[in-house]
mmCIF file of C-alpha atoms in Angstrom:
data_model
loop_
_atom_site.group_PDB
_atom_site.id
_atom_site.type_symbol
_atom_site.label_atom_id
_atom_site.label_comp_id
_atom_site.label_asym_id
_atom_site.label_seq_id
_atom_site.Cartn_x
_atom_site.Cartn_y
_atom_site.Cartn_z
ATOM 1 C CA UNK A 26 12.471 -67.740 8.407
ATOM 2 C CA UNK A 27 14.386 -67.477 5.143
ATOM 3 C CA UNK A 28 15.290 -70.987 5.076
ATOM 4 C CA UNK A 29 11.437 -71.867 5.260
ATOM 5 C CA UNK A 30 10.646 -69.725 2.501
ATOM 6 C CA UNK A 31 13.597 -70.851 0.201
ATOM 7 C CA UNK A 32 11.958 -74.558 1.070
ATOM 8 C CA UNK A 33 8.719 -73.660 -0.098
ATOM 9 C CA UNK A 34 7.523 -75.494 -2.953
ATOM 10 C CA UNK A 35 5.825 -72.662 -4.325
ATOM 11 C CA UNK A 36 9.228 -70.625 -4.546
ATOM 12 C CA UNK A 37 10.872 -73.997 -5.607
ATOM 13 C CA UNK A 38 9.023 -74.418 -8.207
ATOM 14 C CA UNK A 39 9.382 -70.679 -9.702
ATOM 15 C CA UNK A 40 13.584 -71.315 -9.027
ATOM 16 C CA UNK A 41 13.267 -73.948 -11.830
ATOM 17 C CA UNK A 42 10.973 -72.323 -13.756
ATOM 18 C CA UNK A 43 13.427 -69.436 -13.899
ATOM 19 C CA UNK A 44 16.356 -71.570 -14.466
ATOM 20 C CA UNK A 45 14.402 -72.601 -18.141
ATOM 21 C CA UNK A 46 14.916 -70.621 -20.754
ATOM 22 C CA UNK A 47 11.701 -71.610 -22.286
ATOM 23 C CA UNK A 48 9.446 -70.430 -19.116
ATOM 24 C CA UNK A 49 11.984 -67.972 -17.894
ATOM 25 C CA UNK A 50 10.155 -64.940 -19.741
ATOM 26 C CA UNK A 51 6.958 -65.975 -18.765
ATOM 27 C CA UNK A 52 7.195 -66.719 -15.211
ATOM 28 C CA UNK A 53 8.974 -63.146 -15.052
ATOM 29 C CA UNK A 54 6.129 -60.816 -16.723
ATOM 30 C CA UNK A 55 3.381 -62.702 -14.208
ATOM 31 C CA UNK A 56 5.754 -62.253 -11.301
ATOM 32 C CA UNK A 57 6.065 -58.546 -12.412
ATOM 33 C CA UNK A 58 2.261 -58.579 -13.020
ATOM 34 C CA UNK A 59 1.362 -59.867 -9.517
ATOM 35 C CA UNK A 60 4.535 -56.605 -7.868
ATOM 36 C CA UNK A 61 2.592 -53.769 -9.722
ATOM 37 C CA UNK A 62 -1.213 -55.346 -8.804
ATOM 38 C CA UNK A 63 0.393 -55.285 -5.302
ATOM 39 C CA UNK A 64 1.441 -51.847 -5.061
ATOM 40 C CA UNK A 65 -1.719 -50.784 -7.129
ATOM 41 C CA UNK A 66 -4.069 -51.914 -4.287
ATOM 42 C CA UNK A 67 -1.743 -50.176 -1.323
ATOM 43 C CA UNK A 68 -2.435 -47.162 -3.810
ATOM 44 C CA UNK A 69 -6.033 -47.682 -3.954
ATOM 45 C CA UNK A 70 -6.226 -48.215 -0.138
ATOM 46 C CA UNK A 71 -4.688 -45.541 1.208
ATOM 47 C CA UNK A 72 -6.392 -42.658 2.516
ATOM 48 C CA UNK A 73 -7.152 -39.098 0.816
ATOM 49 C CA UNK A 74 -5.444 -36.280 2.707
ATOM 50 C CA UNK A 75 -7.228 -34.386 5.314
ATOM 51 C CA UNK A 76 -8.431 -31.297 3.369
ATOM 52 C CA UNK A 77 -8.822 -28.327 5.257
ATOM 53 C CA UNK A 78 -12.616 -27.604 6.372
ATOM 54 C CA UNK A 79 -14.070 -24.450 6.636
ATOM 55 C CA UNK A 80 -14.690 -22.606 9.679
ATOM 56 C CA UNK A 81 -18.227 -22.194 10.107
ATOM 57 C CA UNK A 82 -19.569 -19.420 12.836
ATOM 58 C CA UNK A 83 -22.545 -19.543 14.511
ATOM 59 C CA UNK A 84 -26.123 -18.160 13.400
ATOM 60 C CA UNK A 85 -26.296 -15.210 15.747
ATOM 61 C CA UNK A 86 -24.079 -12.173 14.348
ATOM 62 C CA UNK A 87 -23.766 -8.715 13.189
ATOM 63 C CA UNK A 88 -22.500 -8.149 9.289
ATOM 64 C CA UNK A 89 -20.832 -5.673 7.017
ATOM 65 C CA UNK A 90 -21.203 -6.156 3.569
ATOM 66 C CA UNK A 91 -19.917 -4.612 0.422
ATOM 67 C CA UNK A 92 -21.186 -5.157 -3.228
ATOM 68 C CA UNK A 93 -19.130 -3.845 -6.056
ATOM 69 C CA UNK A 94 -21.258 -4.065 -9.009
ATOM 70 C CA UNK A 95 -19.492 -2.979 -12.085
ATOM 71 C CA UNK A 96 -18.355 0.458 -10.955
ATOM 72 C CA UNK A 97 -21.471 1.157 -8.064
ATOM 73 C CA UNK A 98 -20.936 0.174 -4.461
ATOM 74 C CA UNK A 99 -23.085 -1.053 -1.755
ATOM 75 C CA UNK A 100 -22.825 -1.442 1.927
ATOM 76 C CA UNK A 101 -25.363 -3.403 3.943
ATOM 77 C CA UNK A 102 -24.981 -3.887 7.678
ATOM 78 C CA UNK A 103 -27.052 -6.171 9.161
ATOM 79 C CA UNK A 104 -27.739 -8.959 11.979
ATOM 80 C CA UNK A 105 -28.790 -12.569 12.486
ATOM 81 C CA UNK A 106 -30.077 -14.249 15.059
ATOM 82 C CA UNK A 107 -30.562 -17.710 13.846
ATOM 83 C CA UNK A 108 -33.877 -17.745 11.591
ATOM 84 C CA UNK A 109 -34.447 -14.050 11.517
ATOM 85 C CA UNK A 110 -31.670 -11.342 10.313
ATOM 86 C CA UNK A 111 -32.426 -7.751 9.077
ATOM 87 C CA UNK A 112 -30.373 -5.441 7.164
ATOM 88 C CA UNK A 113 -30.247 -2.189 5.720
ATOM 89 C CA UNK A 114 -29.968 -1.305 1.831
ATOM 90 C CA UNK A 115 -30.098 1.765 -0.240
ATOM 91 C CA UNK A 116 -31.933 3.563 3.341
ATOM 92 C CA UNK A 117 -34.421 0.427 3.145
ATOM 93 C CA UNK A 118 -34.870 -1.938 5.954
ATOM 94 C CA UNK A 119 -35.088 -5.061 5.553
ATOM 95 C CA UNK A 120 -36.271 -8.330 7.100
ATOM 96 C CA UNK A 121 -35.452 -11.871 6.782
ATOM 97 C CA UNK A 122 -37.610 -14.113 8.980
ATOM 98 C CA UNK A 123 -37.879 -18.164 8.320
ATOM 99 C CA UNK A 124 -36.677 -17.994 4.776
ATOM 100 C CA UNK A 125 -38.662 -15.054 3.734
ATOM 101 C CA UNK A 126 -38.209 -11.329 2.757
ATOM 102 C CA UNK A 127 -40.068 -8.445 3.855
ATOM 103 C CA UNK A 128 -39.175 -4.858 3.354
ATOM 104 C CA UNK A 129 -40.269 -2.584 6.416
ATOM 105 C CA UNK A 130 -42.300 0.373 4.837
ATOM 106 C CA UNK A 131 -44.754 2.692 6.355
ATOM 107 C CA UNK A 132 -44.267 1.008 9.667
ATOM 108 C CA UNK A 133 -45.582 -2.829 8.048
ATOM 109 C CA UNK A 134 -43.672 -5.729 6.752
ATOM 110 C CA UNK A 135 -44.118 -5.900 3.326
ATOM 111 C CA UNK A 136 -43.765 -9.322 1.592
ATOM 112 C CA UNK A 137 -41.180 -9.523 -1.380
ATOM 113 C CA UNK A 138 -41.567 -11.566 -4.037
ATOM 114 C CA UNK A 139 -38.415 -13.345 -3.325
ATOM 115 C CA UNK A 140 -35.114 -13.394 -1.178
ATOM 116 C CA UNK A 141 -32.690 -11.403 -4.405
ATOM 117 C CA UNK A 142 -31.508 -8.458 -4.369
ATOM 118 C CA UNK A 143 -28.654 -6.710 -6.052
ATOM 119 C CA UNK A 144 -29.084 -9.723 -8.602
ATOM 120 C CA UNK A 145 -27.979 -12.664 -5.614
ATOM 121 C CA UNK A 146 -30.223 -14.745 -3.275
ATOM 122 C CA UNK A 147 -29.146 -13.499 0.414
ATOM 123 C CA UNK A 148 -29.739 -16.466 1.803
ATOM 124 C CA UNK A 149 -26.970 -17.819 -0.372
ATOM 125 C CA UNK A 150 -25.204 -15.473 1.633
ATOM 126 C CA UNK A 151 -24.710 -17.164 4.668
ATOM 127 C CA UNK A 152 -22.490 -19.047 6.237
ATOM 128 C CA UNK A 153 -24.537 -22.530 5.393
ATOM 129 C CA UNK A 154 -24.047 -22.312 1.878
ATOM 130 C CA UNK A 155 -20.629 -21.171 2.105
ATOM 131 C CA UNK A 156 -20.018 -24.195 3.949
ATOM 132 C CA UNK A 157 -21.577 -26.456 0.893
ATOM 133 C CA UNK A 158 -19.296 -24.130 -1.502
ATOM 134 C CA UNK A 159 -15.790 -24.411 -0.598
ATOM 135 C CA UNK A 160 -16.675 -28.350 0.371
ATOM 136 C CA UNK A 161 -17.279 -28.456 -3.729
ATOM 137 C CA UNK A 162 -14.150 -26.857 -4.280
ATOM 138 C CA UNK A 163 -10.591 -26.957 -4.321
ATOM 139 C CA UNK A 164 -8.319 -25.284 -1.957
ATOM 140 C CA UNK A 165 -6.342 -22.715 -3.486
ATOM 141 C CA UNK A 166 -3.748 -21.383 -0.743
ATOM 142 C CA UNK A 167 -3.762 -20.971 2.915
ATOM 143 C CA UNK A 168 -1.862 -17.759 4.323
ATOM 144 C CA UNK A 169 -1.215 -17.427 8.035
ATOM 145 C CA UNK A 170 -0.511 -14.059 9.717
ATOM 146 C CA UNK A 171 1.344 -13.464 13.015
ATOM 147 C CA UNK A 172 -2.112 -11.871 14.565
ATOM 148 C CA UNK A 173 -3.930 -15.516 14.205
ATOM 149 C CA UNK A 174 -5.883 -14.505 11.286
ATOM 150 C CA UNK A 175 -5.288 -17.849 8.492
ATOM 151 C CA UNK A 176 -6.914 -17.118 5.204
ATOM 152 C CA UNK A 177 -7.886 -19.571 2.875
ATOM 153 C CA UNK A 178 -8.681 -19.241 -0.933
ATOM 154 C CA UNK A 179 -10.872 -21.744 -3.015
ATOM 155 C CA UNK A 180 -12.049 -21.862 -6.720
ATOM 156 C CA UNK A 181 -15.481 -23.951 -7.069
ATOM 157 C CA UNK A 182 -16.206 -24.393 -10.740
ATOM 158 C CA UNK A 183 -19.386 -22.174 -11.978
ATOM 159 C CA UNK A 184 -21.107 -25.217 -12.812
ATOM 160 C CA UNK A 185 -21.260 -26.457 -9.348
ATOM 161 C CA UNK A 186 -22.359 -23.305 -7.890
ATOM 162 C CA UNK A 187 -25.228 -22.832 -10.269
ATOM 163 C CA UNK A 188 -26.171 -26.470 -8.954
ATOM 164 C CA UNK A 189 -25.837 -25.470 -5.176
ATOM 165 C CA UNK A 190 -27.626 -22.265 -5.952
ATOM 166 C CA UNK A 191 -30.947 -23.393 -7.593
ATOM 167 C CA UNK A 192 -30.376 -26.732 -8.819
ATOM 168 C CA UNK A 193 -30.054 -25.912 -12.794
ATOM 169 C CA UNK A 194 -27.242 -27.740 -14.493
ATOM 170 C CA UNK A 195 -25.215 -26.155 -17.012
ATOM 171 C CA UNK A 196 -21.768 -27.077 -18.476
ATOM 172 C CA UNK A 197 -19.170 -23.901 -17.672
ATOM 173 C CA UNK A 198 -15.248 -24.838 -16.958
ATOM 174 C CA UNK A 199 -15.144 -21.163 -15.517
ATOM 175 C CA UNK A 200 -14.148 -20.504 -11.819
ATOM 176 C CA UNK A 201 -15.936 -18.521 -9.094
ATOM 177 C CA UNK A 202 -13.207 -17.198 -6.377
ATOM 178 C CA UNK A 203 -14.158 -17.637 -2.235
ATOM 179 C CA UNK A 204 -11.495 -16.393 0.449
ATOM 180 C CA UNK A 205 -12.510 -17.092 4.009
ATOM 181 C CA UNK A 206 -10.748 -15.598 6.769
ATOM 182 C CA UNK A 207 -10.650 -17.091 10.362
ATOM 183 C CA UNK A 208 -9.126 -16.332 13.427
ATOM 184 C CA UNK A 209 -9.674 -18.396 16.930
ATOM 185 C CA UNK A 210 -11.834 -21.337 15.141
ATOM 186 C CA UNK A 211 -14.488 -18.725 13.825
ATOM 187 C CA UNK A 212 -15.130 -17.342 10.339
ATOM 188 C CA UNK A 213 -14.451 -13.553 10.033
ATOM 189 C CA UNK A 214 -14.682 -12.438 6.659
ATOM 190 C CA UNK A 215 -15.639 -14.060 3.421
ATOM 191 C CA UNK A 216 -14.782 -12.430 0.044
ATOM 192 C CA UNK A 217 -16.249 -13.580 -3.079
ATOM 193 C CA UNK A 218 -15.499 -12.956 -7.083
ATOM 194 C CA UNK A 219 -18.933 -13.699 -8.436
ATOM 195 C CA UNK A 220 -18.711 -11.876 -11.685
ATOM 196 C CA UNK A 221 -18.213 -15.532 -13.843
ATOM 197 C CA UNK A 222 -21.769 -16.616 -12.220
ATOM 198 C CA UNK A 223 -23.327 -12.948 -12.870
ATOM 199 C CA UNK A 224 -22.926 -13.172 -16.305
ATOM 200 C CA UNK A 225 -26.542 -15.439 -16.304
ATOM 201 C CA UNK A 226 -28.162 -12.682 -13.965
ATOM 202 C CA UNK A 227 -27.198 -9.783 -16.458
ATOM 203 C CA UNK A 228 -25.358 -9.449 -18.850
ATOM 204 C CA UNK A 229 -24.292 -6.117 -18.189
ATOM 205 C CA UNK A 230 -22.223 -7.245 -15.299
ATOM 206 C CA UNK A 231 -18.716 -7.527 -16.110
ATOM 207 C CA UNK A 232 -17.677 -7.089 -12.037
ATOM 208 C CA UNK A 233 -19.212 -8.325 -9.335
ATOM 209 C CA UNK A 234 -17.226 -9.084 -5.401
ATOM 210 C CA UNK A 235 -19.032 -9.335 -2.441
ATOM 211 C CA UNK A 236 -16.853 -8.798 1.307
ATOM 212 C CA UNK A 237 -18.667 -10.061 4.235
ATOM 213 C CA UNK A 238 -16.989 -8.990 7.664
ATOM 214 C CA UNK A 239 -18.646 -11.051 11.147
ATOM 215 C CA UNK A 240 -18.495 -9.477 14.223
ATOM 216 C CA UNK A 241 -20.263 -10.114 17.656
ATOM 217 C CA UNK A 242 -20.386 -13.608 16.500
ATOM 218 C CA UNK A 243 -22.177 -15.726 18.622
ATOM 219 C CA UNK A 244 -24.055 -13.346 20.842
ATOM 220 C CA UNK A 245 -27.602 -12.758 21.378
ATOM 221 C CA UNK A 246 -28.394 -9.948 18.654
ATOM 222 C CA UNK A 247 -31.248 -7.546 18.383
ATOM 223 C CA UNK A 248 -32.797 -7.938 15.004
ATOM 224 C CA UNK A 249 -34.514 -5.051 14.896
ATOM 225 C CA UNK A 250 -32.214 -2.111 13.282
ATOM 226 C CA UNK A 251 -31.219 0.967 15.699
#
């Protein structure tokens, strides 16, 4: 096999072209060229790494949630069961049914005006959107823990979550913070540092974090509040 290639009149012909002085330099830069164009397009070929995807649970589920605005704290608990989910808020019940809000008062569903409150769409809340999130981002860390539970941090650039969120486009190098927590294959609690995307809700906000804890995941839930 080496003898054939030594034969070749290709590699022949490069031998005495080496052996000149005159087209020695020459015929070494293009064979150089033609090495690094080589190893450039194994570069170019070769596959991206697997990143890590996010564990996404299912749509029926119960929910804690915690707001820290500023200094004030919320907690919601609510449940989902696929299109409709209702939650409770400041002794208010609420009702999301097929992308809309309705707040239950005087024993009648009362249309909002839209799906915020506490300055945040909740249906940006949900596991969906996180999914589109962290896919935008990078992946910080991943911590595993002897009881199964493997948490996994991402930073998504503000810019990219005001595009996810309602399609405005703005220029912002900040970073927005999203930890997800999984154990068996299912999501179990999300926490969020959203105070670099408050700061176009409200000025005023200088601390924002929202904790999200699943439970019951998967199972048929009553939406209707006890």
């Amino acid at each position: 096999m080496i003898k054939k290639i030594k034969e070749n009149e290709y590699v022949v012909k490069i031998q005495e072209l080496l052996k000149n002085r005159r087209t020695r330099a020459l015929v070494s830069l293009g064979l150089w060229l033609i090495f690094f164009g080589f190893v450039f397009s194994l570069l170019g070929k070769s596959e991206k790494p697997n990143l890590p995807k996010p564990v996404v649970i299912e749509s029926n589920y119960e929910y804690q949630m915690t707001f820290v605005v500023n200094e004030a704290t919320y907690l919601i608990h609510g449940v989902r069961n696929g299109n409709e989910e209702s939650f409770s808020l400041l002794n208010q019940t609420y009702f999301l049914e097929h992308d809309q809000l309705y707040l239950f008062f005087n024993d009648t569903k009362v249309l909002q005006s839209s799906t915020s409150l506490l300055n945040i769409d909740f249906l940006k809340l949900r596991p969906e959107f996180l999914k589109k999130l962290v896919l935008e981002g990078d992946l910080e860390y991943t911590t595993k823990y002897e009881s199964g539970v493997i948490k996994k941090g991402y930073s998504v650039p503000v810019s990219k979550f005001v595009e996810l969120y309602d399609g405005s486009v703005i220029t912002d190098d900040q970073l927005i913070s999203i930890e997800l927590s999984e154990k068996d294959g299912l999501l179990i609690e999300v926490h969020m540092d959203l105070a670099n995307f408050q700061k176009y809700n409200q000025e005023m906000i200088t601390n924002y974090e929202i904790k999200i804890v699943y439970s019951n995941i998967g199972d048929e839930v009553n939406t209707k509040l006890e």
